[in-house]
Each structure stands twice: as structure tokens, then as C-alpha cells.
Amino acid sequence: MNILFYCSEYPPFPTGGIGSVTKIIAESLASKGHNIFIIGYYQNMHHLPMFSEINGVKIYRLHKTYQDGKLKATTCKILNKLNLSRPIIQKELTFTENFIIDIIKQKNIDLIEFTDYYTFNGQASNLRYQRFSIPSILRIHGCYSFIQELKGHPNSRTKQNDQLHFSRCNYLSSVSQYSLNYIQQNFDTSNFNKRIVIYNPIEDNFLKQNPPSNSNTILFIGKLTEAKGCYSLLKAFNACADKFPKIKLHLAGNGDIEKAKSYINPKHINRVQFLGYCNRETIQQEIDNCIFACIPTYFETFGMVALEIMARQRALIFTERTSGKELIQDGINGYKVNPDNIDQIAEKIEHLITKPSLRDKIAKKGYETVQSKYTVSTISEKIIDFYNTILKYNKR
């Protein structure tokens, strides 16, 4: 098959989960003999080439100079606040989609997969979107209006753009049942011929059956925000710190460090280390070196970080909210907590500190969960089956 993915944060790029997951899937499909193309629009190229080929995946990074550099980017943000940025954003959008149409023709693309998080959608109102001549799949990770709503800033123009973007696709694939339910409850999805949940995968070679760690470090990975559960964890750490004076806490992720520090009891501040942004290799080392991880997030469309922790055979305290229940069986392959319940988080931390045999059992079961359900070798077969079903349906 000739498959085209739209992704505006494909690595190497300062990116979150969408770019990383797209890379894992794209390279797996390329290794199976499929022709994989990536197209994304980058308002700032970060010195990346317009075209490159990495591990068999052909990557096009599109760019115009409208928002290149601090001055232009600031100007565009001001225009956006004044609702005057539409001409610029529409030119970027049209340029991108015309390029996609050309690649579809030149490379005989069989199908295209879009992310629901379409970077243009939150930057201007009443945008015009093009339809494509081939099957178009919408992959649900967490759309622009969903994230704005989560932050308490719902925006009707963004939601309208998301709906227009969704409506030109005819198949829907979601990273979790939670994400699928959200889209079906908040948008018109009558245009989709088929809806399916296909979980995000992790590379087979990321899995490792680590022996128990001798460290005293609890690990958090994620943005240093309330939404990601960072502040809840810091409050719970305060509750445990006097009882367990050797325990330390490492936090890997960007964010407002000074604000995060304000939640730490001053007498424990030297036991908390902020690592900032970490590359994949450093994250892997931090997971291997920790005693267990705690991420009591308020929302997670699907927990890639949770997969990474479990895949390295480390016990995890995760969230009971959003998609957490789809990944974690409480007390079996991890713990689920309410991010608002600081006492509960502290209790689970104490359990994993004081009960090493239980901690190791949970870690082992977590590893087995990822190995059996979430490796890219398993997930990529489900993706290929889904794509083949689409192509057969369109030949009828």
C-alpha cells in the first residue's frame, strides 16, 4: 500500500506523543514493504530539511515564512487574538492541502490518515478545507477544541473548524474508547463509514524485563501542570516524605518549575529534582533507575508514557480518569487513583514503598500486559487489517 500520514510534529522535532506514535507506526509499516509518506506543516522548521527519508519513511515538512522568527510569530499571535489572522492561516492551510493533492496524484496514494489535532484549527475562524479523492481516515488523539475545553477555555470557532475538518474524512480510528466516546458525544460523526479503536503501540525493542531497582526514586513524566497530575503528586509526596526520609522524586518534563516548587514543603525541596525536557534515551534511563512511577493525570487520551513505564517492568500509579481504566487493572498491573484524592495517592505510594513483593508482582504483570497487547508488531497488524478493509469497501 501507498499510505500518507499528516503529522506536523514528526521527529526529530520538539514534540509530544502524536509525533512519536506516528513515527513508530510509519517505520513499522515501511519495514513491512509499504510505501509511507509523511506531510506536515511547520510554522518554524527548527532547521529541518523540507524533504528527508528516515528508515524508509519519506517526510515532507512544509513551510512558509509568515510565522518564521519571534517577531513574525508574535505579530501573528496578536492578529489571532484580534481575529485578524485568517488570511495568513488560510494561505498556510491551502498551500498544505494543495501539496497533499499533488502527492496523492504523483505517488498513487491509496489512503490518507489525518490527526484530529490539526494545527490550523485553533488559529483562525471559518477556514476552508479541501476534500480528497481517496479514503480519508481521522485518527483521534485529542483535538484542538478538546484541549481548549480541558483548559477551561472552550472556543466555538475552534470547535467549528474541528467539525469541518472531521466532516471531510470518512473513516475514524481512535487511540482509546474514551477518545472515541468524546468525539461521538460532541461532534456529528454521521459521515464515518466505520469507527474503530486501535490503541497506540510501543516499539518491541523498548520492552525490557528489568530486575527490581535498588534506588529510592519515584518518577513522574509529563508536563508540569495541574492537568497532568504534577501538583497532585507533589502534595502526596509531602504527605509521605517525613515517613520515608530516603525517598526522592524526579520529574521529567517541561513547564513552570517555580510554580511546581510552590507545592513542595520547603524542608523536602532538596529531595525533588526537576529534569526538564528529556529525550527518549534519558526517559528510558530514568524509568530503569526508578523504584516505581506515579502519574495521577486528570486526562490522557491514551497513556503512551504509562506504556513506556510498564514496558520497562516498573510498577505504575496511574489515573482512574479518562482512558486510565482501559490500560490499568487496579492492583493487578498497576494502581488507579483519583487525581483529586491526595490521601489515596499517598496511600498507594506507601504501598509500593513498603511492599516490595507486591511492587514487583505489579511491575511484572504490567510488562506482560504491554508485551501481549501493545507492541507495534501486534498493533501494526490491526492497522493493516483496518486499511485493507477500507480499500475493499471502496472497491465495491
Short mmCIF file of C-alpha atoms in Angstrom, two decimals:
data_model
loop_
_atom_site.label_atom_id
_atom_site.label_comp_id
_atom_site.label_asym_id
_atom_site.label_seq_id
_atom_site.Cartn_x
_atom_site.Cartn_y
_atom_site.Cartn_z
CA MET A 1 0.00 0.00 0.00
CA ASN A 2 0.95 3.62 -0.53
CA ILE A 3 -0.04 5.41 2.68
CA LEU A 4 0.12 9.11 3.52
CA PHE A 5 0.06 10.43 7.10
CA TYR A 6 -0.46 14.06 8.02
CA CYS A 7 1.73 14.89 11.02
CA SER A 8 3.06 18.34 11.91
CA GLU A 9 5.41 17.18 14.67
CA TYR A 10 7.25 14.24 13.16
CA PRO A 11 10.62 13.55 14.86
CA PRO A 12 13.25 14.81 15.04
CA PHE A 13 11.23 17.73 16.37
CA PRO A 14 10.40 19.11 19.83
CA THR A 15 7.23 17.08 20.05
CA GLY A 16 4.72 15.25 22.15
CA GLY A 17 3.03 11.91 21.76
CA ILE A 18 1.44 12.31 18.31
CA GLY A 19 4.76 12.69 16.51
CA SER A 20 6.39 9.82 18.40
CA VAL A 21 3.49 7.43 17.82
CA THR A 22 3.26 8.34 14.13
CA LYS A 23 6.96 7.59 13.75
CA ILE A 24 6.63 4.19 15.44
CA ILE A 25 3.73 3.19 13.19
CA ALA A 26 5.21 4.66 9.98
CA GLU A 27 8.55 2.89 10.38
CA SER A 28 6.87 -0.40 11.24
CA LEU A 29 4.69 -0.24 8.11
CA ALA A 30 7.68 0.76 5.98
CA SER A 31 9.62 -2.24 7.29
CA LYS A 32 6.78 -4.47 6.05
CA GLY A 33 7.18 -3.17 2.50
CA HIS A 34 4.55 -0.43 2.42
CA ASN A 35 5.37 2.96 0.92
CA ILE A 36 4.94 5.52 3.68
CA PHE A 37 4.81 9.30 3.22
CA ILE A 38 4.54 11.98 5.90
CA ILE A 39 3.37 15.52 5.23
CA GLY A 40 3.20 18.22 7.87
CA TYR A 41 3.13 21.99 8.09
CA TYR A 42 5.79 23.56 10.32
CA GLN A 43 5.44 27.21 11.25
CA ASN A 44 9.02 27.06 12.47
CA MET A 45 11.24 24.49 10.76
CA HIS A 46 13.82 24.24 13.56
CA HIS A 47 16.45 23.96 10.78
CA LEU A 48 14.92 20.72 9.46
CA PRO A 49 15.06 19.96 5.70
CA MET A 50 11.93 20.19 3.56
CA PHE A 51 12.39 16.58 2.47
CA SER A 52 14.15 13.69 4.14
CA GLU A 53 13.95 9.93 4.24
CA ILE A 54 14.42 8.21 7.60
CA ASN A 55 14.23 4.43 8.00
CA GLY A 56 12.31 4.10 4.74
CA VAL A 57 9.75 6.80 5.57
CA LYS A 58 9.58 9.78 3.19
CA ILE A 59 8.96 13.02 5.08
CA TYR A 60 7.83 16.38 3.66
CA ARG A 61 7.98 19.34 6.04
CA LEU A 62 6.13 22.27 4.52
CA HIS A 63 6.84 25.84 5.50
CA LYS A 64 6.12 29.42 4.55
CA THR A 65 7.80 32.36 6.22
CA TYR A 66 4.66 34.01 7.60
CA GLN A 67 5.40 32.99 11.21
CA ASP A 68 9.13 32.35 10.99
CA GLY A 69 11.07 34.05 13.77
CA LYS A 70 9.97 35.66 17.02
CA LEU A 71 8.77 38.96 15.54
CA LYS A 72 6.55 37.37 12.88
CA ALA A 73 5.24 34.74 15.29
CA THR A 74 4.38 37.43 17.87
CA THR A 75 2.65 39.52 15.21
CA CYS A 76 0.55 36.54 14.11
CA LYS A 77 -0.43 35.80 17.71
CA ILE A 78 -1.61 39.37 18.14
CA LEU A 79 -3.59 39.18 14.90
CA ASN A 80 -5.10 35.89 16.09
CA LYS A 81 -6.26 37.48 19.35
CA LEU A 82 -7.84 40.24 17.31
CA ASN A 83 -9.41 37.64 15.00
CA LEU A 84 -7.47 39.08 12.05
CA SER A 85 -5.10 36.21 11.26
CA ARG A 86 -7.45 34.29 8.95
CA PRO A 87 -5.83 35.33 5.61
CA ILE A 88 -2.43 34.10 6.78
CA ILE A 89 -3.71 30.83 8.24
CA GLN A 90 -5.89 30.11 5.21
CA LYS A 91 -2.89 30.56 2.89
CA GLU A 92 -0.87 28.12 5.00
CA LEU A 93 -3.74 25.63 5.06
CA THR A 94 -4.46 25.85 1.32
CA PHE A 95 -0.77 25.56 0.47
CA THR A 96 -0.52 22.40 2.58
CA GLU A 97 -3.63 20.73 1.21
CA ASN A 98 -2.72 21.54 -2.42
CA PHE A 99 0.63 19.87 -1.78
CA ILE A 100 -1.19 16.83 -0.37
CA ILE A 101 -3.34 16.63 -3.51
CA ASP A 102 -0.22 16.73 -5.71
CA ILE A 103 1.47 13.94 -3.70
CA ILE A 104 -1.69 11.81 -3.87
CA LYS A 105 -1.54 12.02 -7.67
CA GLN A 106 2.24 11.70 -8.07
CA LYS A 107 2.70 8.77 -5.66
CA ASN A 108 -0.59 6.94 -6.30
CA ILE A 109 -1.53 7.18 -2.63
CA ASP A 110 -4.16 4.61 -1.59
CA LEU A 111 -5.36 6.32 1.59
CA ILE A 112 -4.55 9.25 3.83
CA GLU A 113 -4.67 9.44 7.62
CA PHE A 114 -5.14 12.77 9.40
CA THR A 115 -4.74 13.51 13.09
CA ASP A 116 -7.70 15.19 14.75
CA TYR A 117 -5.25 17.74 16.19
CA TYR A 118 -4.92 19.89 13.07
CA THR A 119 -2.67 22.83 13.92
CA PHE A 120 -4.54 25.36 11.77
CA ASN A 121 -7.85 24.83 13.56
CA GLY A 122 -7.19 26.95 16.63
CA GLN A 123 -5.65 29.89 14.82
CA ALA A 124 -8.49 31.40 12.79
CA SER A 125 -12.22 31.08 12.22
CA ASN A 126 -14.25 29.94 9.20
CA LEU A 127 -11.42 28.11 7.49
CA ARG A 128 -11.98 26.30 4.18
CA TYR A 129 -10.92 22.64 4.00
CA GLN A 130 -10.47 20.53 0.89
CA ARG A 131 -11.79 17.03 0.35
CA PHE A 132 -9.62 14.32 -1.11
CA SER A 133 -10.19 11.74 -3.82
CA ILE A 134 -9.05 8.77 -1.71
CA PRO A 135 -10.28 7.26 1.58
CA SER A 136 -9.53 9.68 4.42
CA ILE A 137 -9.05 8.40 7.96
CA LEU A 138 -9.33 10.58 11.04
CA ARG A 139 -7.07 9.38 13.86
CA ILE A 140 -8.31 10.59 17.26
CA HIS A 141 -5.60 11.63 19.73
CA GLY A 142 -7.13 14.76 21.25
CA CYS A 143 -8.41 17.57 19.03
CA TYR A 144 -7.76 21.28 19.38
CA SER A 145 -11.18 22.12 20.87
CA PHE A 146 -10.94 19.19 23.32
CA ILE A 147 -7.68 20.54 24.72
CA GLN A 148 -9.09 24.06 24.96
CA GLU A 149 -12.14 22.74 26.78
CA LEU A 150 -9.90 20.79 29.15
CA LYS A 151 -8.02 24.00 29.97
CA GLY A 152 -11.32 25.74 30.70
CA HIS A 153 -11.24 27.89 27.56
CA PRO A 154 -13.87 26.46 25.19
CA ASN A 155 -13.92 28.20 21.82
CA SER A 156 -16.81 27.90 19.38
CA ARG A 157 -14.74 28.85 16.32
CA THR A 158 -12.18 26.15 17.09
CA LYS A 159 -14.90 23.56 17.55
CA GLN A 160 -16.45 24.62 14.24
CA ASN A 161 -13.08 24.17 12.50
CA ASP A 162 -12.65 20.77 14.10
CA GLN A 163 -16.09 19.73 12.87
CA LEU A 164 -15.32 20.88 9.31
CA HIS A 165 -12.01 19.01 9.40
CA PHE A 166 -13.69 15.86 10.73
CA SER A 167 -16.53 16.02 8.21
CA ARG A 168 -14.26 15.65 5.17
CA CYS A 169 -12.97 12.28 6.46
CA ASN A 170 -14.90 9.03 6.02
CA TYR A 171 -13.26 6.60 8.48
CA LEU A 172 -12.50 7.06 12.16
CA SER A 173 -9.76 5.38 14.19
CA SER A 174 -9.29 6.27 17.86
CA VAL A 175 -6.42 5.68 20.29
CA SER A 176 -8.89 4.76 23.06
CA GLN A 177 -12.55 4.10 23.69
CA TYR A 178 -12.62 7.21 25.87
CA SER A 179 -11.43 9.37 22.96
CA LEU A 180 -13.92 7.78 20.58
CA ASN A 181 -16.79 8.36 23.01
CA TYR A 182 -15.83 12.01 23.40
CA ILE A 183 -15.88 12.62 19.65
CA GLN A 184 -19.20 10.81 19.17
CA GLN A 185 -20.80 12.75 22.03
CA ASN A 186 -19.55 16.19 20.98
CA PHE A 187 -19.45 16.13 17.17
CA ASP A 188 -21.53 14.98 14.24
CA THR A 189 -19.93 11.69 13.18
CA SER A 190 -22.58 10.56 10.68
CA ASN A 191 -20.06 10.89 7.83
CA PHE A 192 -17.89 7.99 9.04
CA ASN A 193 -18.39 4.64 7.32
CA LYS A 194 -16.54 2.81 10.07
CA ARG A 195 -15.35 3.59 13.61
CA ILE A 196 -12.69 1.58 15.40
CA VAL A 197 -10.40 1.72 18.44
CA ILE A 198 -6.76 0.88 17.73
CA TYR A 199 -4.51 1.61 20.69
CA ASN A 200 -1.19 3.37 20.35
CA PRO A 201 1.77 0.98 20.16
CA ILE A 202 5.24 0.88 21.62
CA GLU A 203 8.34 -0.44 19.86
CA ASP A 204 9.06 -4.10 20.54
CA ASN A 205 12.68 -3.29 21.34
CA PHE A 206 11.63 -0.81 24.04
CA LEU A 207 10.46 -3.70 26.21
CA LYS A 208 12.88 -4.92 28.87
CA GLN A 209 12.38 -7.24 31.82
CA ASN A 210 14.31 -5.16 34.32
CA PRO A 211 15.26 -6.56 37.72
CA PRO A 212 13.88 -4.64 40.72
CA SER A 213 15.57 -1.28 41.23
CA ASN A 214 17.66 -0.54 44.32
CA SER A 215 17.04 3.19 44.02
CA ASN A 216 14.78 5.29 46.23
CA THR A 217 13.46 7.44 43.37
CA ILE A 218 9.82 7.85 42.37
CA LEU A 219 9.42 9.06 38.78
CA PHE A 220 6.93 11.44 37.16
CA ILE A 221 6.92 12.00 33.38
CA GLY A 222 4.79 14.71 31.82
CA LYS A 223 4.24 18.43 31.59
CA LEU A 224 4.48 20.21 34.92
CA THR A 225 0.83 21.20 35.04
CA GLU A 226 -2.22 20.52 37.13
CA ALA A 227 -3.88 18.70 34.22
CA LYS A 228 -1.07 16.14 34.10
CA GLY A 229 -1.31 15.47 37.84
CA CYS A 230 2.04 17.01 38.72
CA TYR A 231 0.69 19.14 41.58
CA SER A 232 -1.35 16.25 42.99
CA LEU A 233 1.78 14.11 43.11
CA LEU A 234 3.81 16.83 44.82
CA LYS A 235 1.13 17.19 47.51
CA ALA A 236 1.11 13.42 48.03
CA PHE A 237 4.93 13.38 48.20
CA ASN A 238 4.76 15.94 51.01
CA ALA A 239 2.43 13.59 52.88
CA CYS A 240 4.87 10.68 52.52
CA ALA A 241 8.23 12.42 52.83
CA ASP A 242 8.50 12.52 56.64
CA LYS A 243 7.57 8.86 56.94
CA PHE A 244 10.10 7.79 54.27
CA PRO A 245 13.12 10.13 54.56
CA LYS A 246 15.17 8.32 51.90
CA ILE A 247 12.60 8.59 49.13
CA LYS A 248 13.29 11.08 46.32
CA LEU A 249 11.19 12.36 43.43
CA HIS A 250 12.30 13.02 39.84
CA LEU A 251 10.05 14.95 37.45
CA ALA A 252 10.81 14.76 33.72
CA GLY A 253 9.02 17.33 31.58
CA ASN A 254 8.73 20.98 30.65
CA GLY A 255 6.61 23.51 32.48
CA ASP A 256 6.62 26.15 35.17
CA ILE A 257 9.19 24.78 37.61
CA GLU A 258 8.81 27.66 40.07
CA LYS A 259 5.07 27.12 40.28
CA ALA A 260 5.61 23.38 40.78
CA LYS A 261 8.12 24.09 43.55
CA SER A 262 5.49 26.14 45.37
CA TYR A 263 3.64 22.87 46.11
CA ILE A 264 6.65 21.29 47.84
CA ASN A 265 7.19 21.58 51.57
CA PRO A 266 10.41 23.64 51.84
CA LYS A 267 12.03 21.08 54.11
CA HIS A 268 11.70 18.46 51.33
CA ILE A 269 12.75 20.65 48.39
CA ASN A 270 16.22 19.09 48.11
CA ARG A 271 14.66 15.66 47.59
CA VAL A 272 12.80 16.75 44.46
CA GLN A 273 14.69 17.07 41.17
CA PHE A 274 13.28 18.73 38.05
CA LEU A 275 14.87 17.22 34.96
CA GLY A 276 13.20 19.43 32.31
CA TYR A 277 12.65 18.12 28.79
CA CYS A 278 14.28 14.71 28.33
CA ASN A 279 14.93 12.81 25.12
CA ARG A 280 13.76 9.22 24.73
CA GLU A 281 17.07 7.73 25.84
CA THR A 282 17.11 9.77 29.05
CA ILE A 283 13.48 8.86 29.76
CA GLN A 284 14.38 5.20 29.34
CA GLN A 285 17.26 5.56 31.80
CA GLU A 286 15.06 7.34 34.33
CA ILE A 287 12.45 4.58 34.11
CA ASP A 288 15.08 1.88 34.58
CA ASN A 289 16.55 3.68 37.59
CA CYS A 290 13.30 4.44 39.42
CA ILE A 291 11.65 2.29 42.08
CA PHE A 292 8.23 2.99 40.53
CA ALA A 293 6.37 5.79 38.72
CA CYS A 294 3.38 7.89 39.68
CA ILE A 295 1.36 9.88 37.10
CA PRO A 296 -2.05 10.85 38.58
CA THR A 297 -3.12 12.78 35.48
CA TYR A 298 -6.55 14.35 35.04
CA PHE A 299 -6.70 13.48 31.36
CA GLU A 300 -4.98 11.12 28.99
CA THR A 301 -6.45 10.24 25.62
CA PHE A 302 -4.10 7.26 25.77
CA GLY A 303 -1.17 6.76 28.12
CA MET A 304 1.96 6.36 25.99
CA VAL A 305 4.13 7.28 28.97
CA ALA A 306 2.29 4.66 31.01
CA LEU A 307 3.11 2.06 28.34
CA GLU A 308 6.78 3.02 28.42
CA ILE A 309 6.95 2.61 32.20
CA MET A 310 5.19 -0.74 32.17
CA ALA A 311 7.28 -1.92 29.22
CA ARG A 312 10.46 -1.50 31.30
CA GLN A 313 8.89 -3.56 34.12
CA ARG A 314 8.30 -0.78 36.60
CA ALA A 315 5.16 -0.50 38.73
CA LEU A 316 2.88 2.42 37.94
CA ILE A 317 0.34 4.52 39.82
CA PHE A 318 -1.88 5.95 37.09
CA THR A 319 -5.19 7.75 36.79
CA GLU A 320 -8.69 6.32 37.09
CA ARG A 321 -9.95 9.10 34.81
CA THR A 322 -10.39 9.23 31.03
CA SER A 323 -8.54 6.30 29.37
CA GLY A 324 -6.80 5.04 32.53
CA LYS A 325 -9.32 2.27 33.10
CA GLU A 326 -8.63 0.85 29.63
CA LEU A 327 -4.97 0.23 30.46
CA ILE A 328 -4.85 -0.46 34.20
CA GLN A 329 -6.48 -3.25 36.20
CA ASP A 330 -6.29 -1.85 39.70
CA GLY A 331 -3.98 -3.81 41.98
CA ILE A 332 -3.05 -6.24 39.21
CA ASN A 333 -0.91 -4.49 36.58
CA GLY A 334 -0.87 -1.07 38.29
CA TYR A 335 -2.79 1.20 40.63
CA LYS A 336 -5.54 3.61 39.61
CA VAL A 337 -6.08 6.77 41.64
CA ASN A 338 -8.35 9.79 41.67
CA PRO A 339 -6.05 12.78 41.00
CA ASP A 340 -8.17 14.88 43.38
CA ASN A 341 -7.68 12.40 46.22
CA ILE A 342 -4.25 13.23 47.67
CA ASP A 343 -4.66 10.78 50.56
CA GLN A 344 -5.35 7.95 48.12
CA ILE A 345 -2.26 8.80 46.04
CA ALA A 346 -0.13 8.91 49.19
CA GLU A 347 -1.57 5.57 50.31
CA LYS A 348 -0.66 3.88 47.02
CA ILE A 349 2.84 5.37 47.16
CA GLU A 350 3.22 3.93 50.66
CA HIS A 351 2.00 0.51 49.47
CA LEU A 352 4.62 0.35 46.73
CA ILE A 353 7.39 1.55 49.06
CA THR A 354 6.64 -0.86 51.89
CA LYS A 355 5.56 -3.94 49.92
CA PRO A 356 8.40 -4.82 47.53
CA SER A 357 6.97 -8.22 46.62
CA LEU A 358 3.65 -6.63 45.62
CA ARG A 359 5.52 -3.91 43.73
CA ASP A 360 7.49 -6.47 41.76
CA LYS A 361 4.37 -8.53 41.03
CA ILE A 362 2.55 -5.48 39.67
CA ALA A 363 5.59 -4.49 37.61
CA LYS A 364 5.82 -7.96 36.08
CA LYS A 365 2.11 -8.02 35.25
CA GLY A 366 2.38 -4.57 33.69
CA TYR A 367 5.21 -5.76 31.47
CA GLU A 368 3.15 -8.78 30.37
CA THR A 369 0.19 -6.51 29.55
CA VAL A 370 2.27 -4.37 27.20
CA GLN A 371 4.03 -7.37 25.68
CA SER A 372 0.76 -9.11 24.83
CA LYS A 373 -1.38 -6.16 23.68
CA TYR A 374 0.54 -3.02 22.83
CA THR A 375 3.71 -3.76 20.87
CA VAL A 376 3.97 -2.28 17.39
CA SER A 377 4.27 -5.77 15.89
CA THR A 378 0.78 -6.51 17.25
CA ILE A 379 -0.82 -3.11 16.64
CA SER A 380 0.58 -2.69 13.11
CA GLU A 381 -1.22 -5.88 12.02
CA LYS A 382 -4.50 -4.41 13.28
CA ILE A 383 -3.77 -1.20 11.37
CA ILE A 384 -3.03 -3.10 8.15
CA ASP A 385 -6.24 -5.12 8.54
CA PHE A 386 -8.19 -1.88 9.02
CA TYR A 387 -6.62 -0.32 5.93
CA ASN A 388 -7.33 -3.42 3.83
CA THR A 389 -10.96 -3.38 4.97
CA ILE A 390 -11.23 0.25 3.86
CA LEU A 391 -9.72 -0.44 0.44
CA LYS A 392 -12.02 -3.44 -0.12
CA TYR A 393 -15.03 -1.38 0.92
CA ASN A 394 -14.12 1.35 -1.58
CA LYS A 395 -13.74 -1.16 -4.44
CA ARG A 396 -17.32 -2.39 -4.11
#
